[in-house]
Short mmCIF file of C-alpha atoms in Angstrom, two decimals:
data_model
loop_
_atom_site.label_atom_id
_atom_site.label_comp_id
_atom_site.label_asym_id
_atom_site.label_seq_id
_atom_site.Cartn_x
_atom_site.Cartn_y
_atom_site.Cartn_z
CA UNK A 1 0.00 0.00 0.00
CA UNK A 2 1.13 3.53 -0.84
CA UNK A 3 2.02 5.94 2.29
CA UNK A 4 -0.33 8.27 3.30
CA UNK A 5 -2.96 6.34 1.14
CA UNK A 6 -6.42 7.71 2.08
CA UNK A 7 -8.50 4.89 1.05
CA UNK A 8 -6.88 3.06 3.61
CA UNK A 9 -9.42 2.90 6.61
CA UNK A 10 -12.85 3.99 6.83
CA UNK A 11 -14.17 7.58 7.00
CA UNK A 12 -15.33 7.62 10.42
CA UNK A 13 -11.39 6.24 11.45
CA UNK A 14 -10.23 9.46 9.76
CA UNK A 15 -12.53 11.64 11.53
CA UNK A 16 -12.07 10.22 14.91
CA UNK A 17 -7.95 10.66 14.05
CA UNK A 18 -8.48 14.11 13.64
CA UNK A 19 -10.83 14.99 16.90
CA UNK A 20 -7.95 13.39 18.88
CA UNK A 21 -5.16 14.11 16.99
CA UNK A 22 -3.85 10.83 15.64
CA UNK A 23 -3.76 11.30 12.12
CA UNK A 24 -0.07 11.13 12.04
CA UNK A 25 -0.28 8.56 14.18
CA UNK A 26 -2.40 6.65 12.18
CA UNK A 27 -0.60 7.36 9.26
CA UNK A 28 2.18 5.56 10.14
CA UNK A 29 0.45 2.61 11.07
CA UNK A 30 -0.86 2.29 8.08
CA UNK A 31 2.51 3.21 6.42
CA UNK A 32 4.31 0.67 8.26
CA UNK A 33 2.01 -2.24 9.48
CA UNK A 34 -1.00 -2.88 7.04
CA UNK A 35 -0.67 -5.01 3.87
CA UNK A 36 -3.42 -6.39 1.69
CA UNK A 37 -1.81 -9.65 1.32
CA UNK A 38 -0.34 -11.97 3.98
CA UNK A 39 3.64 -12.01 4.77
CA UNK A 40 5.27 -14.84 5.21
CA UNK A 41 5.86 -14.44 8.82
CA UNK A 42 1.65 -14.15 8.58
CA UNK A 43 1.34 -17.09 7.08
CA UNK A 44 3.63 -19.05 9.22
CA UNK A 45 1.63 -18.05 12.23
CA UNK A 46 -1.61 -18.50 10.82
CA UNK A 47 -0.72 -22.67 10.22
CA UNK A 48 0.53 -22.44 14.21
CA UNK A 49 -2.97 -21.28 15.43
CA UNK A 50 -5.78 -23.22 17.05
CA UNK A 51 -7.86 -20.87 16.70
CA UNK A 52 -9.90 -17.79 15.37
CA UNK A 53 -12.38 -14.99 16.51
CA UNK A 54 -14.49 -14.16 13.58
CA UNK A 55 -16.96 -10.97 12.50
CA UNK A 56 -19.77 -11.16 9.68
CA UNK A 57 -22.52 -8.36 9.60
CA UNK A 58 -25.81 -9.28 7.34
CA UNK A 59 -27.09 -6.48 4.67
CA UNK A 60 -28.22 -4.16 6.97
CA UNK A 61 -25.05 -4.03 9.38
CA UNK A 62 -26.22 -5.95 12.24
CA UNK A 63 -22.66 -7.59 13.48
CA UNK A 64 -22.12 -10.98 15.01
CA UNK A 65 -18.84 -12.13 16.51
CA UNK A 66 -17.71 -15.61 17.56
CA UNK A 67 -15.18 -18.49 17.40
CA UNK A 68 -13.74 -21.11 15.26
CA UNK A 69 -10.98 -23.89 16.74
CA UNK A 70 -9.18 -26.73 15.40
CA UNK A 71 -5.46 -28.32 14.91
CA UNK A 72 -3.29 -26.08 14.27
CA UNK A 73 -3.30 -24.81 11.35
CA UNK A 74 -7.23 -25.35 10.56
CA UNK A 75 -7.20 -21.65 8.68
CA UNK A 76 -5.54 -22.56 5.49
CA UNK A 77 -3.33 -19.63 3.64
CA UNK A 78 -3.79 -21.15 0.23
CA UNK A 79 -0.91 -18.27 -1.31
CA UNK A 80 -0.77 -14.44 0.15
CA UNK A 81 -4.12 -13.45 -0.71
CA UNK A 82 -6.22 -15.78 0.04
CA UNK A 83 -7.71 -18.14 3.47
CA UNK A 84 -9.76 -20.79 3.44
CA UNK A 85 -11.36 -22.67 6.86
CA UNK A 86 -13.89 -25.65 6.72
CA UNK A 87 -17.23 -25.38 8.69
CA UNK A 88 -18.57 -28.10 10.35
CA UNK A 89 -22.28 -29.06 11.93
CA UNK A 90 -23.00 -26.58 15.04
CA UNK A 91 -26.33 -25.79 16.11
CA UNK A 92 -28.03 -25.11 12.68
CA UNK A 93 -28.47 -21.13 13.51
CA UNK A 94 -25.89 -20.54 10.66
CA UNK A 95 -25.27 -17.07 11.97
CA UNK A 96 -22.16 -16.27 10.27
CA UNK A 97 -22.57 -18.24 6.86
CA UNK A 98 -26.28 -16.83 6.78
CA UNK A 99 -24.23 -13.07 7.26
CA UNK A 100 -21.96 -14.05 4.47
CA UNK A 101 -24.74 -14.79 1.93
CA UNK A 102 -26.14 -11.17 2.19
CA UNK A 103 -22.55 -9.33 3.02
CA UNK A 104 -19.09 -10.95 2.08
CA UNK A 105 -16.86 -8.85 4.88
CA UNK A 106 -15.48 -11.31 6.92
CA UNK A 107 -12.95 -10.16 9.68
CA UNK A 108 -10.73 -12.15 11.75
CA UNK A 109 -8.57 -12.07 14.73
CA UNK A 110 -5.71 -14.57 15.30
CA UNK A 111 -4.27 -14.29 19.32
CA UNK A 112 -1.18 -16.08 20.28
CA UNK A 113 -2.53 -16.35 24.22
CA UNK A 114 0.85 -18.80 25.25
CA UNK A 115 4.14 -17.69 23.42
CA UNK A 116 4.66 -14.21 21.65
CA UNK A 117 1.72 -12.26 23.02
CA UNK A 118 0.69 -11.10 19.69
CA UNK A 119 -1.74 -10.67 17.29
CA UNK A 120 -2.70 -10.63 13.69
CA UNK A 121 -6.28 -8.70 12.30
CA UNK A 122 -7.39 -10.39 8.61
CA UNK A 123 -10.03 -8.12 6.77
CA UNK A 124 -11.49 -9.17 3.88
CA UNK A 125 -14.31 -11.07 1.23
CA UNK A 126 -15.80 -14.41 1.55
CA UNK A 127 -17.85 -16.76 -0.16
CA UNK A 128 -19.19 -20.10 0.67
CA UNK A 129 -17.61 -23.35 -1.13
CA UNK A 130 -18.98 -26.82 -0.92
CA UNK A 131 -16.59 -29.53 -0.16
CA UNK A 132 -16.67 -30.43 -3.72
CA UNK A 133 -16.06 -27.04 -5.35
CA UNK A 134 -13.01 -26.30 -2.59
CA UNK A 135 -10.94 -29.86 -3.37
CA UNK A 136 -11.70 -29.83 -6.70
CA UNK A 137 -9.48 -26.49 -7.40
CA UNK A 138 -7.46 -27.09 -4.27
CA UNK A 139 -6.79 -31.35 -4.46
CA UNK A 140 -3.85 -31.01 -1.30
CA UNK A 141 -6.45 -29.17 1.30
CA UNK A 142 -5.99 -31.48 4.50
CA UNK A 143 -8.50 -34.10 5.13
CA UNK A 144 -9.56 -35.32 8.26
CA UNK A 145 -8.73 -32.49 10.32
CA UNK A 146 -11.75 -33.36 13.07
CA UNK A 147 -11.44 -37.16 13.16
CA UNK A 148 -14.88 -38.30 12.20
CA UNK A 149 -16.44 -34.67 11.35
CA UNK A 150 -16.72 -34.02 7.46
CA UNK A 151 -17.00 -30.39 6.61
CA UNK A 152 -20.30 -28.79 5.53
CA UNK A 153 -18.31 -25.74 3.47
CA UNK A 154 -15.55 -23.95 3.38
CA UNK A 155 -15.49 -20.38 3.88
CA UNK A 156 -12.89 -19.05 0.69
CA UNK A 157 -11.73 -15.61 2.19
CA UNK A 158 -9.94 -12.79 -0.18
CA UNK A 159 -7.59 -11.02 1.94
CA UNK A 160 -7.95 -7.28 1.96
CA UNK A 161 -6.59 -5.95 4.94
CA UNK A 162 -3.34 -7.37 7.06
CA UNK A 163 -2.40 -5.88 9.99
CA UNK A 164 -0.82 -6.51 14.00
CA UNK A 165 -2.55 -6.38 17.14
CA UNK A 166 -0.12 -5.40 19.50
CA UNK A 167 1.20 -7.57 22.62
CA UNK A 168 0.54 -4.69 25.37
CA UNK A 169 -2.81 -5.77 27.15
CA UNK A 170 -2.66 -9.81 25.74
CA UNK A 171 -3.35 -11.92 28.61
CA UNK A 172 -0.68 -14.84 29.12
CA UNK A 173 -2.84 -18.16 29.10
CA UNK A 174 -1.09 -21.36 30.10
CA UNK A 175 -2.09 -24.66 28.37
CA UNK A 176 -3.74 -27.03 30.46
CA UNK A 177 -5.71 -30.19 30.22
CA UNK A 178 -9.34 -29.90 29.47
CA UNK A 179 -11.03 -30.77 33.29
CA UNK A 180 -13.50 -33.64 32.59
CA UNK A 181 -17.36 -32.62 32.34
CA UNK A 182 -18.11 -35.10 35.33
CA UNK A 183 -15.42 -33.00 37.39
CA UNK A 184 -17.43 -29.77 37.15
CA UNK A 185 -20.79 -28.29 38.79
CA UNK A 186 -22.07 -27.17 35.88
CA UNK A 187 -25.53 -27.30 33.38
CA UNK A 188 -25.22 -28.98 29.91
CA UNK A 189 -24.52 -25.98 27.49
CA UNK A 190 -28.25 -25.86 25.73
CA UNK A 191 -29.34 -25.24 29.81
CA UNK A 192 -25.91 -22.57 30.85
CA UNK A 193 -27.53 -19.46 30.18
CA UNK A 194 -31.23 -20.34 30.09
CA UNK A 195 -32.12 -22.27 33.42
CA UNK A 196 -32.31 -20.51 36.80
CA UNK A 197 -28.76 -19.60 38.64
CA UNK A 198 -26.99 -22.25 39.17
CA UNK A 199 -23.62 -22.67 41.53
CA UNK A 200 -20.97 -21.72 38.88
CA UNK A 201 -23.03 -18.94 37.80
CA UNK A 202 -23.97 -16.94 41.30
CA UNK A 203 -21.12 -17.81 43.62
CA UNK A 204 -22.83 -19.87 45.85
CA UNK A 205 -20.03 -22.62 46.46
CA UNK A 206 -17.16 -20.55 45.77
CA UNK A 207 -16.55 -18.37 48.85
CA UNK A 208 -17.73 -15.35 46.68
CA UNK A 209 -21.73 -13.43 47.31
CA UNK A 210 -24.07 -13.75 44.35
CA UNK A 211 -25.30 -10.40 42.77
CA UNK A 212 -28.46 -9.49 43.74
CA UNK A 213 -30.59 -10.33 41.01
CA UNK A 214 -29.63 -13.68 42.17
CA UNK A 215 -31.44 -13.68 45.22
CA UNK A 216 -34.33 -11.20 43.71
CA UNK A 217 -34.65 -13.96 40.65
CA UNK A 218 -34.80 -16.80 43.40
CA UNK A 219 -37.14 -15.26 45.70
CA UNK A 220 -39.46 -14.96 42.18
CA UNK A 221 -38.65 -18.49 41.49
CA UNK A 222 -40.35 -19.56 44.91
CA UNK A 223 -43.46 -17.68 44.91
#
């Protein structure tokens, strides 16, 4: 990208530069840090990440965020412009291929949680590929990356914008095992969020005093 290159960002980033007095700033960043195709340093980290945090918006704008994982590597740079990730069976909603039918931005956001501290911002344009369509033009994608899941799609992403998320407020995660769900005082996941307060939810067990809707929502629940 050429310096100082004012299609780069949106309109409302270069108002908001100038009411605080980044533009400079800004400039540099730009300058310096974003591409619109993927380094090979980008592309090495990309096949060393687990996962993904991911941002569709349907016609109208309305966002949605969420999360992809896998073996390393499960995001696929096919050459410097282009990504590719299979989608598997979830819980039919569809949220994020449904966004993609009606509005191809697709944004993701790679975090190294354990190592480096760093991270690496992918803008760009999708569309949806059937298993077919995908390994018939690309014959070496990996198969059996989710032993005994067979992708529905693949989500075939054209790389727009590449850029760094800095390391300063990462959180250092350590790796652990996964605690058994037999070990923990929990609802199944349909039930987390929809079933009245449980333990892990309101504190009760864990030395720390529920909020009080808790008590207001239980004193409801008894009349």
């Amino acid at each position: 990208m050429t310096p100082h290159d004012e299609t780069i960002g949106s309109p409302g980033e270069r108002l908001v530069q100038k009411q605080f007095g980044t533009a400079d700033r800004a400039a540099d960043f730009y300058d310096r840090q974003m591409h619109d195709f993927l380094t090979p340093p980008m592309r090495e980290f990309i096949a060393s990440q687990t996962m993904v945090f991911l941002s569709t918006a349907d016609a109208g704008g309305a966002c949605d965020s969420t999360f992809r994982a896998g073996p390393p590597g499960f995001v696929i740079a096919l050459d410097d412009r282009t990504l590719t990730y299979p989608e598997y069976r979830g819980n039919g909603v569809l949220a994020s291929v449904g966004n993609i039918t009606e509005n191809p931005h697709l944004g993701l956001l790679f975090i190294d949680f354990t190592r480096h501290h760093i991270g690496l911002h992918i803008n760009g344009s999708a569309e949806l590929r059937t298993e077919q369509e995908q390994r018939a033009e690309y014959p070496r994608l990996p198969r059996d990356t989710a032993p005994g899941r067979q992708p529905q799609m693949w989500i075939h992403m054209t790389v727009e914008e590449a850029y760094v998320h800095c390391s300063k407020h990462i959180p250092h995660l350590e790796p652990a095992p996964r605690p058994r769900a037999s070990e923990m005082n929990r609802p199944k996941d349909a039930a987390y969020f929809t079933e009245p307060a449980h333990p892990a939810a309101s504190g009760v067990g864990t030395g720390e005093s529920p909020p009080e809707s808790w008590w207001l929502r239980r004193r409801w629940l008894r009349r």
